[in-house]
Amino acid sequence: MTCTTPLGLEEGTGKGGSCPYQDLHVYMVEGVVEREEEAELGNAFLGNWVEERWSFLFFSAPSEAKVLGLPRMGSDLKLLDTYAFTYDQWQGGGIGPSRIGHFLIVPPWLSIEAAPWEQRIVLDPGVVFGNGLHPTTRDCLSALSMARDYGAFEEVLDLGTGTGILAVAAAVLGARRVTAVDINPLCIKTARKNVQLNDLDGIVKVMEGRADECPLTDADLVMANLPHQAVAGVLDRLGDRSRKRPRCILSGLMRSEARDIRERIRGCGLRLEREWDHEMTWYTLLVTDAKEDASPGCTGKA
Ligand code: SAH
């Protein structure tokens, strides 16, 4: 199998190396497999997605014996189910170079140079969300470019960073400090790798944590591609109206959820600058403080 690519290039055509992910074998385990236990899972182990009290163990080859061999298996841990996918099926499409506005997103196994007007982002999505194919990610990147046109941002928060794609993009557009937060340890590992791949260790800090525990006040841009209630929580916490509040990119919203968020935006005296929708299913909103003098283009681009 080859990794197909949205630009019509194929890996292994002389433009780079091969996609490290082909077939995925996923084992659903009841109980949380701890980080120290992961060392026992062998070379085919790719990562552990923990969701409440379940662990989804990802492998590049069948590894049931390894999973059943975990010392706590049968006591604290129980193998519930196994799944097999191709990597493309899991990611919802082929991972390859893709263009989103001025961004060129390239996996590390391909060496594709950006055109002079493009911002290149190297991204290894591994098995977590944020490969650049999902409409919310794409619309967040468009919103980010537009937010930059409203004025430079220094301090950016990326809540629910996944692969770190938006955090890296904000840094590429000139942010001085970016804090990227996710509740999922596998996202933290993946996002840190992507920060390194883009030589942005000095700018982007990736931290494990919940969006609702993250102080918002110092940021001048907050990006939140999150479940609806977590997005609502961001708005609730923007607080003090007498201060200029950060620009926000709010996404991950279905139709009725977007309606609720629009009402909250009005309720807290913010201004909806622009919204994107994908087939009236996924919504992304760019919000500014009503006090902000919003005139895109007046400050120039990165
Ligand atoms: N920012 C990326 C990924 C978005 S997917 C993109 O735009 O493509 C949403 C991410 O939010 C997932 O990685 C999930 O683990 C994380 N998440 C969900 N609820 C969260 C919460 N309450 N606090 C922090 N992260 C959360």
CSV table of C-alpha atoms in Angstrom, one decimal, residues 32-276:
chain,number,residue,atom,x,y,z
A,32,VAL,CA,-5.5,2.4,31.9
A,33,VAL,CA,-2.3,1.1,30.6
A,34,GLU,CA,0.4,3.1,32.3
A,35,ARG,CA,3.4,4.7,30.6
A,36,GLU,CA,5.9,2.3,32.3
A,37,GLU,CA,4.0,-0.6,30.9
A,38,GLU,CA,4.2,0.6,27.3
A,39,ALA,CA,7.9,-0.5,27.2
A,40,GLU,CA,6.6,-4.1,27.3
A,41,LEU,CA,4.6,-3.7,24.1
A,42,GLY,CA,7.4,-4.2,21.6
A,43,ASN,CA,8.7,-2.4,18.5
A,44,ALA,CA,5.4,-2.4,16.7
A,45,PHE,CA,3.7,-0.3,19.4
A,46,LEU,CA,2.8,3.2,18.1
A,47,GLY,CA,0.9,4.8,21.0
A,48,ASN,CA,-1.8,4.6,23.7
A,49,TRP,CA,-5.0,6.6,23.4
A,50,VAL,CA,-6.5,6.8,26.9
A,51,GLU,CA,-10.2,7.7,27.0
A,52,GLU,CA,-11.5,7.7,30.6
A,53,ARG,CA,-11.0,4.1,31.9
A,54,TRP,CA,-10.2,2.6,28.5
A,55,SER,CA,-6.9,2.3,26.6
A,56,PHE,CA,-6.7,2.0,22.9
A,57,LEU,CA,-3.3,0.5,22.0
A,58,PHE,CA,-2.1,1.2,18.5
A,59,PHE,CA,0.4,-1.1,16.7
A,60,SER,CA,1.8,-1.3,13.2
A,61,ALA,CA,1.6,-5.2,13.3
A,62,PRO,CA,-0.6,-7.7,15.0
A,63,SER,CA,0.4,-7.7,18.6
A,64,GLU,CA,-2.3,-9.5,20.6
A,65,ALA,CA,0.3,-11.7,22.4
A,66,LYS,CA,2.1,-8.5,23.6
A,67,VAL,CA,-1.2,-7.0,24.9
A,68,LEU,CA,-2.2,-10.2,26.6
A,69,GLY,CA,1.3,-10.5,28.1
A,70,LEU,CA,0.9,-7.3,30.1
A,71,PRO,CA,1.5,-8.2,33.7
A,72,ARG,CA,-1.8,-6.6,34.9
A,73,MET,CA,-3.8,-8.3,32.1
A,74,GLY,CA,-6.6,-10.3,33.6
A,75,SER,CA,-6.5,-8.4,36.8
A,76,ASP,CA,-6.7,-4.6,36.4
A,77,LEU,CA,-6.7,-4.8,32.6
A,78,LYS,CA,-9.1,-6.7,30.2
A,79,LEU,CA,-8.8,-6.9,26.4
A,80,LEU,CA,-12.2,-6.0,25.1
A,81,ASP,CA,-11.9,-5.8,21.3
A,82,THR,CA,-9.5,-5.6,18.4
A,83,TYR,CA,-9.7,-3.6,15.2
A,84,ALA,CA,-7.6,-3.5,12.0
A,85,PHE,CA,-7.5,-0.5,9.7
A,86,THR,CA,-5.2,0.9,7.0
A,87,TYR,CA,-3.6,4.1,8.1
A,88,ASP,CA,-5.5,6.0,5.4
A,89,GLN,CA,-8.8,4.6,6.6
A,90,TRP,CA,-7.9,5.7,10.2
A,91,GLN,CA,-6.9,9.2,9.1
A,92,GLY,CA,-9.9,9.7,6.8
A,93,GLY,CA,-7.7,10.1,3.7
A,94,GLY,CA,-4.1,9.8,2.5
A,95,ILE,CA,-1.5,11.7,4.4
A,96,GLY,CA,0.6,13.7,2.0
A,97,PRO,CA,1.4,17.3,1.2
A,98,SER,CA,-1.6,19.4,1.4
A,99,ARG,CA,-2.2,23.1,0.9
A,100,ILE,CA,-4.5,25.1,3.1
A,101,GLY,CA,-4.4,28.8,2.3
A,102,HIS,CA,-0.8,29.8,2.6
A,103,PHE,CA,0.2,26.8,4.5
A,104,LEU,CA,1.9,23.8,3.0
A,105,ILE,CA,1.6,20.8,5.3
A,106,VAL,CA,4.2,18.1,4.6
A,107,PRO,CA,4.8,14.8,6.3
A,108,PRO,CA,8.4,14.3,7.4
A,109,TRP,CA,8.9,11.3,5.1
A,110,LEU,CA,8.5,13.5,2.0
A,111,SER,CA,10.9,16.3,1.1
A,112,ILE,CA,8.8,18.9,-0.7
A,113,GLU,CA,9.8,22.6,-0.6
A,114,ALA,CA,7.3,25.4,-0.2
A,115,ALA,CA,6.9,28.1,-2.8
A,116,PRO,CA,8.2,31.5,-1.7
A,117,TRP,CA,4.7,32.6,-0.7
A,118,GLU,CA,3.9,29.5,1.3
A,119,GLN,CA,4.5,28.7,5.0
A,120,ARG,CA,5.8,25.1,5.3
A,121,ILE,CA,4.8,23.0,8.3
A,122,VAL,CA,6.3,19.5,8.8
A,123,LEU,CA,3.6,17.3,10.4
A,124,ASP,CA,3.7,13.7,11.5
A,125,PRO,CA,0.1,13.1,12.7
A,126,GLY,CA,0.9,9.6,14.0
A,127,VAL,CA,-2.5,8.3,15.2
A,128,VAL,CA,-4.0,11.4,16.8
A,129,PHE,CA,-6.4,14.1,15.5
A,130,GLY,CA,-5.1,17.1,13.5
A,131,ASN,CA,-3.7,15.8,10.2
A,132,GLY,CA,-4.9,18.8,8.2
A,133,LEU,CA,-7.6,16.9,6.4
A,134,HIS,CA,-10.6,17.5,8.8
A,135,PRO,CA,-12.7,20.6,7.9
A,136,THR,CA,-12.4,22.1,11.4
A,137,THR,CA,-8.6,22.0,11.2
A,138,ARG,CA,-8.6,23.5,7.7
A,139,ASP,CA,-11.0,26.2,8.7
A,140,CYS,CA,-9.0,27.0,11.9
A,141,LEU,CA,-5.9,27.5,9.7
A,142,SER,CA,-7.9,29.8,7.5
A,143,ALA,CA,-9.2,31.7,10.6
A,144,LEU,CA,-5.6,31.8,11.9
A,145,SER,CA,-4.4,33.5,8.7
A,146,MET,CA,-7.2,36.0,8.9
A,147,ALA,CA,-6.6,36.6,12.6
A,148,ARG,CA,-3.0,37.4,11.7
A,149,ASP,CA,-4.3,40.0,9.2
A,150,TYR,CA,-6.1,41.8,12.0
A,151,GLY,CA,-2.8,42.3,13.7
A,152,ALA,CA,0.2,40.4,15.0
A,153,PHE,CA,-0.2,38.1,18.0
A,154,GLU,CA,2.5,37.6,20.6
A,155,GLU,CA,1.1,35.1,23.0
A,156,VAL,CA,-1.1,32.3,21.7
A,157,LEU,CA,-3.0,29.5,23.4
A,158,ASP,CA,-4.0,26.3,21.6
A,159,LEU,CA,-6.5,24.4,23.6
A,160,GLY,CA,-6.9,20.8,22.4
A,161,THR,CA,-3.8,20.8,20.3
A,162,GLY,CA,-4.0,17.2,19.0
A,163,THR,CA,-1.0,16.9,16.7
A,164,GLY,CA,0.0,20.5,17.5
A,165,ILE,CA,-0.8,21.6,14.0
A,166,LEU,CA,-2.5,24.9,15.0
A,167,ALA,CA,0.2,25.7,17.6
A,168,VAL,CA,3.0,25.2,15.0
A,169,ALA,CA,1.0,27.3,12.4
A,170,ALA,CA,0.7,30.2,14.9
A,171,ALA,CA,4.4,30.1,15.6
A,172,VAL,CA,5.2,29.9,11.9
A,173,LEU,CA,3.0,33.1,11.5
A,174,GLY,CA,5.2,34.9,14.0
A,175,ALA,CA,3.8,34.3,17.5
A,176,ARG,CA,6.5,34.7,20.2
A,177,ARG,CA,5.1,32.2,22.6
A,178,VAL,CA,2.6,29.5,22.1
A,179,THR,CA,1.2,27.2,24.8
A,180,ALA,CA,-0.4,24.0,23.5
A,181,VAL,CA,-2.6,22.0,25.8
A,182,ASP,CA,-4.3,18.7,25.5
A,183,ILE,CA,-5.8,16.2,28.0
A,184,ASN,CA,-4.5,13.2,26.1
A,185,PRO,CA,-0.9,12.1,26.7
A,186,LEU,CA,-0.6,10.6,23.3
A,187,CYS,CA,-1.4,14.0,21.8
A,188,ILE,CA,1.3,15.6,24.0
A,189,LYS,CA,3.9,13.1,22.7
A,190,THR,CA,2.8,13.7,19.1
A,191,ALA,CA,2.6,17.5,19.4
A,192,ARG,CA,6.1,17.7,21.0
A,193,LYS,CA,7.5,15.7,18.1
A,194,ASN,CA,5.9,18.1,15.6
A,195,VAL,CA,7.2,21.1,17.5
A,196,GLN,CA,10.7,19.6,17.2
A,197,LEU,CA,10.3,18.7,13.5
A,198,ASN,CA,9.7,22.4,12.9
A,199,ASP,CA,12.5,23.7,15.2
A,200,LEU,CA,10.1,25.5,17.3
A,201,ASP,CA,11.1,24.2,20.8
A,202,GLY,CA,11.9,27.7,22.0
A,203,ILE,CA,8.5,29.0,21.1
A,204,VAL,CA,5.9,26.3,21.5
A,205,LYS,CA,5.4,24.7,24.9
A,206,VAL,CA,3.2,21.6,24.9
A,207,MET,CA,1.5,20.8,28.2
A,208,GLU,CA,-0.8,18.1,29.4
A,209,GLY,CA,-3.9,19.6,30.9
A,210,ARG,CA,-7.6,20.5,30.6
A,211,ALA,CA,-8.7,23.5,28.6
A,212,ASP,CA,-10.8,24.8,31.6
A,213,GLU,CA,-7.8,24.9,33.9
A,214,CYS,CA,-5.7,27.0,31.5
A,215,PRO,CA,-5.5,30.7,32.3
A,216,LEU,CA,-6.6,32.7,29.3
A,217,THR,CA,-5.8,36.2,30.3
A,218,ASP,CA,-2.2,36.7,29.0
A,219,ALA,CA,-3.0,35.4,25.5
A,220,ASP,CA,-3.8,37.7,22.6
A,221,LEU,CA,-5.1,34.8,20.6
A,222,VAL,CA,-6.9,31.7,21.9
A,223,MET,CA,-7.6,28.8,19.5
A,224,ALA,CA,-10.0,26.1,20.7
A,225,ASN,CA,-11.0,23.3,18.4
A,226,LEU,CA,-12.8,21.3,21.1
A,227,PRO,CA,-16.0,19.7,22.1
A,228,HIS,CA,-18.9,22.2,22.5
A,229,GLN,CA,-19.0,22.4,26.3
A,230,ALA,CA,-15.3,23.0,26.4
A,231,VAL,CA,-15.6,25.8,23.8
A,232,ALA,CA,-18.5,27.3,25.9
A,233,GLY,CA,-16.2,27.2,28.9
A,234,VAL,CA,-13.6,29.3,27.1
A,235,LEU,CA,-16.1,32.0,26.5
A,236,ASP,CA,-17.4,31.9,30.1
A,237,ARG,CA,-13.9,32.4,31.3
A,238,LEU,CA,-13.0,35.4,29.1
A,239,GLY,CA,-14.0,37.5,32.1
A,240,ASP,CA,-13.4,41.2,32.7
A,241,ARG,CA,-15.0,43.3,30.0
A,242,SER,CA,-13.0,46.3,30.9
A,243,ARG,CA,-9.8,44.7,29.6
A,244,LYS,CA,-9.2,44.0,25.9
A,245,ARG,CA,-9.9,40.3,25.5
A,246,PRO,CA,-8.1,37.9,23.2
A,247,ARG,CA,-9.1,37.1,19.7
A,248,CYS,CA,-10.6,33.6,19.6
A,249,ILE,CA,-10.9,30.9,17.0
A,250,LEU,CA,-13.6,28.6,18.2
A,251,SER,CA,-14.2,25.3,16.3
A,252,GLY,CA,-15.3,21.7,16.6
A,253,LEU,CA,-18.9,22.9,16.6
A,254,MET,CA,-21.9,21.2,15.0
A,255,ARG,CA,-24.8,23.3,13.7
A,256,SER,CA,-26.9,23.7,16.9
A,257,GLU,CA,-23.7,24.0,19.0
A,258,ALA,CA,-22.6,26.9,16.8
A,259,ARG,CA,-25.9,28.6,17.4
A,260,ASP,CA,-25.4,28.4,21.2
A,261,ILE,CA,-21.9,29.7,20.9
A,262,ARG,CA,-23.0,32.7,18.8
A,263,GLU,CA,-25.5,33.6,21.5
A,264,ARG,CA,-22.8,33.4,24.1
A,265,ILE,CA,-20.5,35.5,22.0
A,266,ARG,CA,-23.2,38.2,21.9
A,267,GLY,CA,-23.9,37.8,25.6
A,268,CYS,CA,-20.4,38.5,26.6
A,269,GLY,CA,-20.0,41.5,24.4
A,270,LEU,CA,-17.6,40.0,21.8
A,271,ARG,CA,-17.9,40.4,18.1
A,272,LEU,CA,-18.2,37.5,15.6
A,273,GLU,CA,-15.9,38.6,12.8
A,274,ARG,CA,-16.3,35.7,10.4
A,275,GLU,CA,-17.5,32.2,10.3
A,276,TRP,CA,-16.7,29.2,8.2
